[in-house]
Coordinates of C-alpha atoms in Angstrom, one line a residue:
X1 CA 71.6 30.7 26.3
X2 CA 74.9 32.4 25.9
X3 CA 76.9 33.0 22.3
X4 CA 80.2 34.2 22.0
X5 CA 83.2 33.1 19.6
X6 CA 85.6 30.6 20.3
X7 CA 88.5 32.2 17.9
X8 CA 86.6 32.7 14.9
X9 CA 83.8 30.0 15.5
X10 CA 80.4 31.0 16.8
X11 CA 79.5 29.0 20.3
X12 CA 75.9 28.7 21.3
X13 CA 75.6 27.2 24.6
X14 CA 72.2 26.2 26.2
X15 CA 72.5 23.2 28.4
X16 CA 76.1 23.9 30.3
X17 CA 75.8 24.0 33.7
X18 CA 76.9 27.9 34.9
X19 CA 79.3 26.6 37.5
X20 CA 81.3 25.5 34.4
X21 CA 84.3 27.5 34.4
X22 CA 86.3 28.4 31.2
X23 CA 89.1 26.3 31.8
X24 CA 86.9 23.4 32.7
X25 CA 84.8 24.2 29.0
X26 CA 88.0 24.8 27.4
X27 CA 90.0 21.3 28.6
X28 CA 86.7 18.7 29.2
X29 CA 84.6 19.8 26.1
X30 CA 86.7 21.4 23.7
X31 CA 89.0 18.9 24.7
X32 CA 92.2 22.5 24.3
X33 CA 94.7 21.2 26.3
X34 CA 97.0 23.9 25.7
X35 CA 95.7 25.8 28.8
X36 CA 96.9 24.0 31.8
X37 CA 95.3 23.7 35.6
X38 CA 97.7 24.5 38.5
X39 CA 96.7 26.4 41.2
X40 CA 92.6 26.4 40.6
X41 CA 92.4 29.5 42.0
X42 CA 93.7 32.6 39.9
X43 CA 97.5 32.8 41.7
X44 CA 99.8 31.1 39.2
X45 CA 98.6 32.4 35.7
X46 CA 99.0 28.4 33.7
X47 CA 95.7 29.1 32.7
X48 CA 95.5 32.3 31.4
X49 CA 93.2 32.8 28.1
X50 CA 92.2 36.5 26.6
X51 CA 88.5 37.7 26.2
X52 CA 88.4 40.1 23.4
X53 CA 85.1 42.4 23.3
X54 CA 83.8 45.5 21.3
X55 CA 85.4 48.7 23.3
X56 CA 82.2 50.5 25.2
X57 CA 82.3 53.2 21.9
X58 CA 82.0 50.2 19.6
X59 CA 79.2 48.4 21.0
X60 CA 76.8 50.8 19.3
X61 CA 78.5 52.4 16.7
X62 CA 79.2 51.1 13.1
X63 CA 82.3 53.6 12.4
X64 CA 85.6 53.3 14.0
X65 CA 84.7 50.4 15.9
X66 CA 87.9 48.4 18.0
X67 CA 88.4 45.7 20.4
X68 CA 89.4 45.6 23.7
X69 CA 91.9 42.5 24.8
X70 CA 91.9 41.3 28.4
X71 CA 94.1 38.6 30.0
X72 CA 92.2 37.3 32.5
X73 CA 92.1 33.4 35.0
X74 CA 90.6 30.4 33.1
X75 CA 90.2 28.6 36.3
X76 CA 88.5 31.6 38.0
X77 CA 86.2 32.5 35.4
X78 CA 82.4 31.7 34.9
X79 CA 81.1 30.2 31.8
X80 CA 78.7 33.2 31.5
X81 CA 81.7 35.6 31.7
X82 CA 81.9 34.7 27.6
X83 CA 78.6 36.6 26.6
X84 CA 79.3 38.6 23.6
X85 CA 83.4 38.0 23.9
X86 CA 85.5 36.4 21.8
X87 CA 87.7 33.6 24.1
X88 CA 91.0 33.6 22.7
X89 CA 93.3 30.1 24.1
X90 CA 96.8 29.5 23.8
X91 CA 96.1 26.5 21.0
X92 CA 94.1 29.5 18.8
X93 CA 97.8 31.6 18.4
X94 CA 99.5 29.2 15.8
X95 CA 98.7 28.6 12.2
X96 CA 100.7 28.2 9.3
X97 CA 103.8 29.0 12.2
X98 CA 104.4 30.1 15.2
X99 CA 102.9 33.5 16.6
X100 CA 105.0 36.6 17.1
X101 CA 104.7 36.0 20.9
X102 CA 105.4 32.3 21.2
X103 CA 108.8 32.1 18.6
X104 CA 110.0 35.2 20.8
X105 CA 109.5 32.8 23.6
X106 CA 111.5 30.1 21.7
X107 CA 114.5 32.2 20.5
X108 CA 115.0 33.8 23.8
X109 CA 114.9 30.5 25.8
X110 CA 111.8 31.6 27.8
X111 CA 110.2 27.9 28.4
X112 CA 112.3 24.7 30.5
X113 CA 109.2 22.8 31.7
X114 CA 106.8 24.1 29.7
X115 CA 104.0 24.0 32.0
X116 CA 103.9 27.8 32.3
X117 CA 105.1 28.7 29.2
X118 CA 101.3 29.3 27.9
X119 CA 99.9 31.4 30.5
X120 CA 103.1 33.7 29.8
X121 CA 102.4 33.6 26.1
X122 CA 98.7 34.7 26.7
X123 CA 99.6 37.4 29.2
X124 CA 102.2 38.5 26.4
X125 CA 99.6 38.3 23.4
X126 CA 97.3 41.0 25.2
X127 CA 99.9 42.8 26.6
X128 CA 101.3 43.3 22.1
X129 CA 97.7 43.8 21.7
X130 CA 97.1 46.7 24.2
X131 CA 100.6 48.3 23.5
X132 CA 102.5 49.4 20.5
X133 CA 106.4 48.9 22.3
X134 CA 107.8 47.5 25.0
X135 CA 108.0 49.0 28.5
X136 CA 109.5 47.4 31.1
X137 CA 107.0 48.6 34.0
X138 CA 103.9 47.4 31.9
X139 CA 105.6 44.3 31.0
X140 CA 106.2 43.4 35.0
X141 CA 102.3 44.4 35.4
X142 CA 101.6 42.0 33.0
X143 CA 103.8 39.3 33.8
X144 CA 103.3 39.9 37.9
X145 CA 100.6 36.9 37.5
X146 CA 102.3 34.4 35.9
X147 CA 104.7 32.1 38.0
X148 CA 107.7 30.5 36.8
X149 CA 109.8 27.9 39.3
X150 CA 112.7 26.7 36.4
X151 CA 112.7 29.3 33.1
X152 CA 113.7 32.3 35.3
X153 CA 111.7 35.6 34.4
X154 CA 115.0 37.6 32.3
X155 CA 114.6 35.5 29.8
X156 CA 110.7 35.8 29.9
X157 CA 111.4 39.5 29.8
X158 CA 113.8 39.4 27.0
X159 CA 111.4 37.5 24.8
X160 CA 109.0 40.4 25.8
X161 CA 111.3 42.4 24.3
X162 CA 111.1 40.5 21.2
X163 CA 107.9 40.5 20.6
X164 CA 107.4 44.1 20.4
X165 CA 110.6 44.3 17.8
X166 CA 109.5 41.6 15.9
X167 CA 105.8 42.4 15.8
X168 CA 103.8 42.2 13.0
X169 CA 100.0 41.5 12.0
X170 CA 98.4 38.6 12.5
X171 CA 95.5 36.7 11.4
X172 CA 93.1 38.3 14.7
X173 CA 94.2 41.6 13.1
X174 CA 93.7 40.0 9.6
X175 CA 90.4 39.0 10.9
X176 CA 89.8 41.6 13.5
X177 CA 86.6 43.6 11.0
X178 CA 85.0 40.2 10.9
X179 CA 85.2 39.1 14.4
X180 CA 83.8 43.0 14.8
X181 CA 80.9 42.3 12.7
X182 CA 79.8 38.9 14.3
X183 CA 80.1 40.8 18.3
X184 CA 78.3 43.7 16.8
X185 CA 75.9 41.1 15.6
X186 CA 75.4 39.2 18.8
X187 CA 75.1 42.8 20.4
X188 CA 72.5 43.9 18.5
X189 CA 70.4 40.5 18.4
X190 CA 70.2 40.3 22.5
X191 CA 68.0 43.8 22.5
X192 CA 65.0 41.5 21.1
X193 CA 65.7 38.9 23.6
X194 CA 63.2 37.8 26.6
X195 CA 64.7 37.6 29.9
X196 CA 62.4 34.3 30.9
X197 CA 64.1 32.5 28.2
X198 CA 67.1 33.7 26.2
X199 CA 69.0 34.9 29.7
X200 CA 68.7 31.8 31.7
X201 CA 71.7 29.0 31.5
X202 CA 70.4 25.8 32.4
X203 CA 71.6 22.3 32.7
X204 CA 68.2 20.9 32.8
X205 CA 68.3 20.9 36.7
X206 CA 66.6 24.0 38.2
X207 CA 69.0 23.9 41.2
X208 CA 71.4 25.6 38.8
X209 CA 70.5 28.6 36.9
X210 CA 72.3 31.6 35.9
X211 CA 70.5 34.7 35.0
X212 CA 72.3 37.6 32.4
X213 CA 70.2 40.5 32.9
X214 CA 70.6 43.5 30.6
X215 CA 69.7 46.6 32.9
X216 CA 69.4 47.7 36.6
X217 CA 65.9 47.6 36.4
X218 CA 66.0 43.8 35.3
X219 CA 68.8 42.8 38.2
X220 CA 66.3 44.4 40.6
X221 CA 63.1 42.0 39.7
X222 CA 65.3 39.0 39.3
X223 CA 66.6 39.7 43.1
X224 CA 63.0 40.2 44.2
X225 CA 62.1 36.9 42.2
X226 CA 65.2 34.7 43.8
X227 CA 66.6 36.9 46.5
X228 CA 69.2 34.0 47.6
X229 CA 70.9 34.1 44.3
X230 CA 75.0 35.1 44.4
X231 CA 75.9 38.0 42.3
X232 CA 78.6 37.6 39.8
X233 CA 80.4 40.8 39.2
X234 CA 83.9 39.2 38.3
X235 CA 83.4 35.8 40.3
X236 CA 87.2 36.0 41.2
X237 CA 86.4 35.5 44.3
X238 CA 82.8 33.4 44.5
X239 CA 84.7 30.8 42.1
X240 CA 87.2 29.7 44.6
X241 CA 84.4 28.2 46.5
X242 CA 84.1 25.8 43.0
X243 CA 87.7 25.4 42.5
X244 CA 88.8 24.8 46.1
X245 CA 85.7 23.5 48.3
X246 CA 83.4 21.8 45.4
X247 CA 81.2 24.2 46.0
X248 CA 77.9 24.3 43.7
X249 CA 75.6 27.4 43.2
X250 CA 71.6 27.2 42.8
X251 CA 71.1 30.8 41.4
X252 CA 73.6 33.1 39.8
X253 CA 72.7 36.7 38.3
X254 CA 76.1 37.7 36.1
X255 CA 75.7 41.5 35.8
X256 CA 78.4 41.9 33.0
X257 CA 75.7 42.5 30.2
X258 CA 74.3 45.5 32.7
X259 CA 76.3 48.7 30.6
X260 CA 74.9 51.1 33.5
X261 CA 77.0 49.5 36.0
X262 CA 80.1 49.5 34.2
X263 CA 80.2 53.1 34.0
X264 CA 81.7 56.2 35.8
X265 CA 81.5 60.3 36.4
X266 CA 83.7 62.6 37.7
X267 CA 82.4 66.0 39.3
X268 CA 83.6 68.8 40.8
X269 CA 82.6 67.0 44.1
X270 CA 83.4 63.3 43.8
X271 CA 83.5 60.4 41.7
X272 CA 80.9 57.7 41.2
X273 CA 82.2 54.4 39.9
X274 CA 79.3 52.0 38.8
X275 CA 79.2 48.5 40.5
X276 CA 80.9 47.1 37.7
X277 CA 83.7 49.3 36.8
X278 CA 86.9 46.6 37.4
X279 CA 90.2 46.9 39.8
X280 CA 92.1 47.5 36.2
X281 CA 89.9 50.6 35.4
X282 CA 89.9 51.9 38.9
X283 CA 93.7 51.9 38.9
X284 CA 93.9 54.7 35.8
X285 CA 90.6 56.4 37.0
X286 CA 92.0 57.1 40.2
X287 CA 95.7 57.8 39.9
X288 CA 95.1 61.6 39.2
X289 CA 92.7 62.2 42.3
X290 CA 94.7 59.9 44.6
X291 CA 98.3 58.3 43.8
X292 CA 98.3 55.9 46.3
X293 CA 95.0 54.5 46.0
X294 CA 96.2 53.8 42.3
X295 CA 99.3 52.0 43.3
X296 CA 97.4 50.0 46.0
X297 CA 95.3 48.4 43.3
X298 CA 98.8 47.4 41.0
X299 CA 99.7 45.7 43.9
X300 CA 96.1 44.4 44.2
X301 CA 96.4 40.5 43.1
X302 CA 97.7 40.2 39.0
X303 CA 96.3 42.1 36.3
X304 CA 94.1 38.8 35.5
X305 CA 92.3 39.1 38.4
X306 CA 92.3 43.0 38.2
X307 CA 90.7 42.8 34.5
X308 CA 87.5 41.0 36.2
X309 CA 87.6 42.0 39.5
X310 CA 85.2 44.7 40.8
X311 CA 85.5 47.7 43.4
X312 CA 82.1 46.9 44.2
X313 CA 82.5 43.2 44.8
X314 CA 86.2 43.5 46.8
X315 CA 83.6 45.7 49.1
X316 CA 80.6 43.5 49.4
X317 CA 83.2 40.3 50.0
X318 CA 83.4 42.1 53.3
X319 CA 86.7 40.3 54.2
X320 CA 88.5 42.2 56.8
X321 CA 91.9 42.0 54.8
X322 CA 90.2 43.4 51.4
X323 CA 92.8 45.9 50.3
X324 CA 90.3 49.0 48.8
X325 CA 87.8 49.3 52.3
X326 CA 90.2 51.0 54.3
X327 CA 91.1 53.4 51.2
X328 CA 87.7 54.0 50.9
X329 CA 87.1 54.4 54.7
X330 CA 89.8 57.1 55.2
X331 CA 88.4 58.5 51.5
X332 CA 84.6 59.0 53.8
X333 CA 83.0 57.2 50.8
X334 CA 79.8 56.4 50.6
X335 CA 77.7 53.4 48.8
X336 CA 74.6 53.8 47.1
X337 CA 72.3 50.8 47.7
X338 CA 69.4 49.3 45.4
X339 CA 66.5 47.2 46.4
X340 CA 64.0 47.0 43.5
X341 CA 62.9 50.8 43.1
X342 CA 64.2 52.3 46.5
X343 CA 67.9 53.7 46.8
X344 CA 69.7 54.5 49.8
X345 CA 73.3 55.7 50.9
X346 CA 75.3 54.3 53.2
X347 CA 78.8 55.5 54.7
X348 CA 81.2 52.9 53.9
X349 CA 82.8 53.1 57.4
X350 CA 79.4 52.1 58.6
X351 CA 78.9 49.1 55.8
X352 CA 80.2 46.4 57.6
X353 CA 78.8 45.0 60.9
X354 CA 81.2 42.0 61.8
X355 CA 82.9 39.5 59.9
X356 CA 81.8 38.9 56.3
X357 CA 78.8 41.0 57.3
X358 CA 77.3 43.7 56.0
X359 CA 74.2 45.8 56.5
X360 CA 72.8 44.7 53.0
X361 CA 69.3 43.4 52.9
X362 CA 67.9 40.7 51.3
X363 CA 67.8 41.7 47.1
X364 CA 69.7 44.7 48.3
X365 CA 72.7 45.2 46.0
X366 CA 75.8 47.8 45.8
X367 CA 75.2 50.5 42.6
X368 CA 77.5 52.5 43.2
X369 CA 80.8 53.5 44.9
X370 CA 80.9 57.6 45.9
X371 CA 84.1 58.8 46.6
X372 CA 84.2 62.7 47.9
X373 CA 87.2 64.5 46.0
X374 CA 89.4 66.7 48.7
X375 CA 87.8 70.0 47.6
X376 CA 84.3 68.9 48.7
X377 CA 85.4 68.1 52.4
X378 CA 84.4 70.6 54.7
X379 CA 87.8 71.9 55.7
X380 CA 88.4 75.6 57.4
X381 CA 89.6 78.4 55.5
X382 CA 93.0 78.0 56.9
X383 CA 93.5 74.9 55.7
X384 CA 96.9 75.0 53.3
X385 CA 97.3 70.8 52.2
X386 CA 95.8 67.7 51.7
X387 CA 97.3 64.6 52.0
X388 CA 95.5 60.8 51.3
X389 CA 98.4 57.9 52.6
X390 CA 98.1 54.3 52.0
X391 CA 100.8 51.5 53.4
X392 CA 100.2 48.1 52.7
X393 CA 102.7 45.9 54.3
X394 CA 102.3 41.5 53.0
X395 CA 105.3 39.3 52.7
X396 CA 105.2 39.3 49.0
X397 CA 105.8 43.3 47.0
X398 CA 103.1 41.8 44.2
X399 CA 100.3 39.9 44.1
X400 CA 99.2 38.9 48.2
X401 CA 97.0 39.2 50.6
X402 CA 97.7 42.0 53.1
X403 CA 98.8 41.8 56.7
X404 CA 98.2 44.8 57.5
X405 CA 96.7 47.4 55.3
X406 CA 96.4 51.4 56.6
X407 CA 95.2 54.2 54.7
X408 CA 95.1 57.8 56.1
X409 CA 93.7 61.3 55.0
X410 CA 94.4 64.6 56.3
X411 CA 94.5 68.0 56.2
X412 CA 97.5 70.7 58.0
X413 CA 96.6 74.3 58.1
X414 CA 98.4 77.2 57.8
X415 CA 99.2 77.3 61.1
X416 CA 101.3 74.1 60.9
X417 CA 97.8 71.9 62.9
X418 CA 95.8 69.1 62.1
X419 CA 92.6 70.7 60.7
X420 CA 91.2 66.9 59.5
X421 CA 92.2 63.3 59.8
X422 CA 90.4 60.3 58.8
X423 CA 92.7 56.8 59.6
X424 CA 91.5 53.2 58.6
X425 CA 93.2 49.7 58.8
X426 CA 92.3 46.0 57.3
X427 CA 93.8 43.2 59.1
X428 CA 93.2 44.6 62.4
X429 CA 90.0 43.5 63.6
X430 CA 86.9 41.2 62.2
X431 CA 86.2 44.5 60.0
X432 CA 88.0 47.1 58.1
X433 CA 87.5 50.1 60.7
X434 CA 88.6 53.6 61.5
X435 CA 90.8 54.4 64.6
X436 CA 88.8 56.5 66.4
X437 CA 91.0 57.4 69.9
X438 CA 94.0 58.0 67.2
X439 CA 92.4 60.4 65.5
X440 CA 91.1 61.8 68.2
X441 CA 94.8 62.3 69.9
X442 CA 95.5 63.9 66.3
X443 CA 92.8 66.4 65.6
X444 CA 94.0 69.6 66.3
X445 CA 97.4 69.4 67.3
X446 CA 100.4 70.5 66.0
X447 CA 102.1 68.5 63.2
X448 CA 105.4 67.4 64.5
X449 CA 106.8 64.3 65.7
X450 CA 105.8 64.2 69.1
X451 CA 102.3 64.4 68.5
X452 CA 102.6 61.9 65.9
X453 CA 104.5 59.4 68.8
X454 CA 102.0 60.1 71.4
X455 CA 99.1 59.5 69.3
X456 CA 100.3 55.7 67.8
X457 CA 100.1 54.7 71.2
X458 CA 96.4 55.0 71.3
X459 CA 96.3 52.2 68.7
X460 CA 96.2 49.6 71.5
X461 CA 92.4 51.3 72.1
X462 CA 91.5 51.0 68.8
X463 CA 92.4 47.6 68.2
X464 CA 93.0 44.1 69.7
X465 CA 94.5 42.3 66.8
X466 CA 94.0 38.5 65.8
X467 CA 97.2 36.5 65.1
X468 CA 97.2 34.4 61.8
X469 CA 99.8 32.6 59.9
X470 CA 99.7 36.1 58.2
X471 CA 101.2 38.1 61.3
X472 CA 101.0 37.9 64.9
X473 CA 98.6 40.4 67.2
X474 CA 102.1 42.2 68.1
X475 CA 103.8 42.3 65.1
X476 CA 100.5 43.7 63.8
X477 CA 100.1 46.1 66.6
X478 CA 103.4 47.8 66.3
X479 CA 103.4 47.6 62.9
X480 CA 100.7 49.7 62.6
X481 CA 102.5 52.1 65.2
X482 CA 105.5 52.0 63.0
X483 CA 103.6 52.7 60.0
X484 CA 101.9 56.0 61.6
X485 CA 105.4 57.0 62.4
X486 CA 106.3 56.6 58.7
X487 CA 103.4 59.0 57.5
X488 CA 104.8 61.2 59.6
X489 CA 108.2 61.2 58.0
X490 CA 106.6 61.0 54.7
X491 CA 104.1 64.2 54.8
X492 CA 106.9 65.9 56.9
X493 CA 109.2 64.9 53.2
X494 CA 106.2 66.1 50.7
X495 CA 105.6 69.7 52.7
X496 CA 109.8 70.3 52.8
X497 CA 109.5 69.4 49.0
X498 CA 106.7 72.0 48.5
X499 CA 108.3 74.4 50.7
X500 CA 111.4 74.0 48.5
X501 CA 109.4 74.2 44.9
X502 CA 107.3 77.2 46.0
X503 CA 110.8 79.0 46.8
X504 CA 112.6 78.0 43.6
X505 CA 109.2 79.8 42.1
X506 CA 109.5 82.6 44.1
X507 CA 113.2 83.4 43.3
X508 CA 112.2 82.5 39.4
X509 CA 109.6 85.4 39.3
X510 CA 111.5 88.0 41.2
X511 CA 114.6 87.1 39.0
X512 CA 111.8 87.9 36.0
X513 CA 110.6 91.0 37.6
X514 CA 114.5 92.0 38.1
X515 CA 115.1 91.3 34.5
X516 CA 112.1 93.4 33.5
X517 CA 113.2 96.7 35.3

């Protein structure tokens, strides 16, 4: 059984079969045509619906309590994904007239065809309902999922704009307590629930079950129990295979109701990020600790997919073009693994075995994602900076699959040398992988140009690229040496710069000293 609200209506669902996805629900038995189908697979943004829930404070408290809106994929998105959420559809908007978002999109002539036009009004409703004014950057993030062939995207933008002057409250604010109360409600009831019953979808066919379990403890006996069942973290990924191949699962465990696994800590020493912490949290969690980790994951698919989509399950895809593994390699992260009461760690960079393979057991499952912060390296006392790179190169700026993506940390010295260096690349073989014989040819030597030159040419021992209609084996090849030549130029850029601030310091406290005497 799953419950969750449908606007303002309660939904109990027993006998759906949990590879429904929402947009399937929404348009075959709802018969809500306002969400439309075009791509099946989470790229164009026509079906884009918002899943309001109780923010992580709110879920047990009675005081202060406030929602959290998410755009996310219709087409991508698992029936059981609605447990405890309120699913908000582009037909739910109007009433008496037209929402705040949708006569912004008339007035500013931000629909031709139409056929998109609803996904951009969903993706503009969360975006008023996460923000209190218009900024052009988050407007783009929001947006970046959402294609339009005919409107053209200024005038999208300009009724953006709108919507943010012209806001006022509407009747989810006017009816924001009460849909509060009913999630609280629903939150409170599942405690008392039995996992043999009240967390099993089920069509009536036992070929196709889907199991909601409500702690780590729980997901470990169900994988003991059915140990071939597919994990559904945030199933952007696992649902292409119903969308696109007509694929049907036997056994699915959804671990969204598992609160444990959607949490993080930060420590002097690293950062722990639970197996269900998503690609949208990751981004802010990370930006302050590594810049460029954070702006690979806004250029990680759309914000749809990043609102579901999980650290933890971009890993465990084990696709050799996953964008976060070869951050993560360079990072010398670490996974901690769970099978039933036994826990083990595993470096990252020795995860995966081959393509799509990992060294996961059978019921094994990722908990957690460990990622050492630079002061917890084991660097010599010399050391003076570190540095954490990452380059992703794909014919599209937003929203595409990488060619080739690189990602480098390292550490210079006082004495101007490479005291550590960790360098990892997807797209270049069957597995994201470290280059060994480059670092190698980097440790220890000088930082200057001509080490950096002689070293990109030991690339060819590290890899033998494929060719796809992505790239070809020598575009990838000396791409990847051109890119090594561009960290170069860009570390060489940063230590001028801090050379440059640390002087304009210098002369600020001796003019201060001056001034004193």
């Amino acid at each position: 059984m799953i419950e969750f609200l449908l606007h303002n209506e309660k939904i109990t669902l027993t006998d759906i079969d949990p590879n429904t996805t929402v947009l399937k629900y929404l348009r075959e038995q709802r018969r809500k045509m306002g969400t439309k189908e075009g791509c099946a697979s989470g790229d164009c943004g026509a079906c884009t619906v918002v899943l309001a829930q109780l923010a992580p404070s709110a879920a047990h408290s009675s005081e202060n309590a406030t929602l959290e809106y998410k755009s996310v994929n219709a087409c991508i998105t698992f029936i059981s994904a609605l447990h405890h959420k309120q699913l908000i559809c582009v037909d739910d908007l109007k009433q008496t007239s037209l929402h705040s978002c949708q006569q912004a999109m008339v007035d500013k002539d931000g629909s031709q065809c139409g056929f998109c036009t609803p996904g951009f009004v969903m993706s503009l409703f969360a975006l008023q309902k996460n923000n209190t004014s218009y900024d052009r950057h988050k407007t783009q993030q929001a947006l970046a999922g959402n294609l339009c062939r005919c409107t053209g995207y200024q005038a999208i933008d300009n009724a953006a704009q709108q919507s943010f002057s012209q806001k006022v409250p509407d009747h989810f604010d006017r009816q924001q307590q009460q849909t509060i109360t009913q999630l609280k409600a629903m939150n409170a009831s599942r405690k008392s629930q039995s996992i043999s019953a009240t967390r099993l979808l089920n069509d009536g066919n036992p070929i196709a079950t889907c199991h909601l379990p409500q702690s780590v403890d729980e997901l470990c006996a169900l994988l003991i129990e059915y140990p071939k069942s597919q994990l559904i973290a945030g199933g952007t990924d696992l649902s292409i295979g119903i969308t696109q191949h007509g694929s049907s699962y036997q056994s699915l465990i959804d671990l969204k109701q598992i609160a444990a696994l959607s949490q993080y800590t930060i420590s002097e020493n690293h950062i722990e990020i639970g197996a269900m912490v998503t690609l949208a949290q990751c981004q802010q969690l990370l930006m302050p600790y590594f810049a460029d980790f954070s702006l690979l994951l806004e250029r990680f698919a759309s914000l749809q997919v990043r609102n579901q989509g999980t650290l933890a399950g971009n890993i465990a895809n084990a696709s050799p073009i996953g964008d976060s593994p070869p951050a993560l390699i360079a990072l010398d992260a670490r996974l901690l693994l769970r099978k039933g009461e036994s826990s083990r760690e595993v470096k990252l960079d020795q995860f995966f075995t081959d393509y799509k393979k990992t060294r996961l057991s059978e019921s094994e499952f990722i908990e957690k994602i460990i990622i050492p912060l630079p002061a917890q390296r084991s660097v010599s006392a010399h050391s003076a900076q570190a540095f954490f790179k990452v380059h992703k190169v794909s014919k599209r700026q937003d929203d595409d699959i990488s060619a080739i993506c690189a990602a480098y940390a390292l550490d210079i010295d006082s004495d101007n040398k490479i005291s550590h260096i960790r360098l990892a690349y997807g797209g270049m073989a069957a597995i994201a992988k470290r280059a060994l014989a480059t670092e190698r040819a980097l440790l220890g030597k000088a930082f200057n140009e001509q080490t950096f030159s002689e070293a990109k040419l030991m690339l060819t021992d590290d890899f033998q690229p494929m060719s796809d209609h992505r790239a070809s084996s020598e575009y990838r090849l000396l791409l990847a040496q051109n890119l090594l030549q561009k960290l170069y130029i860009e570390i060489s850029a940063d230590l001028q710069q801090t050379k440059q601030l640390d002087s304009e310091q210098a002369n600020k406290a001796h003019t201060r000293i001056f001034d004193y005497v």
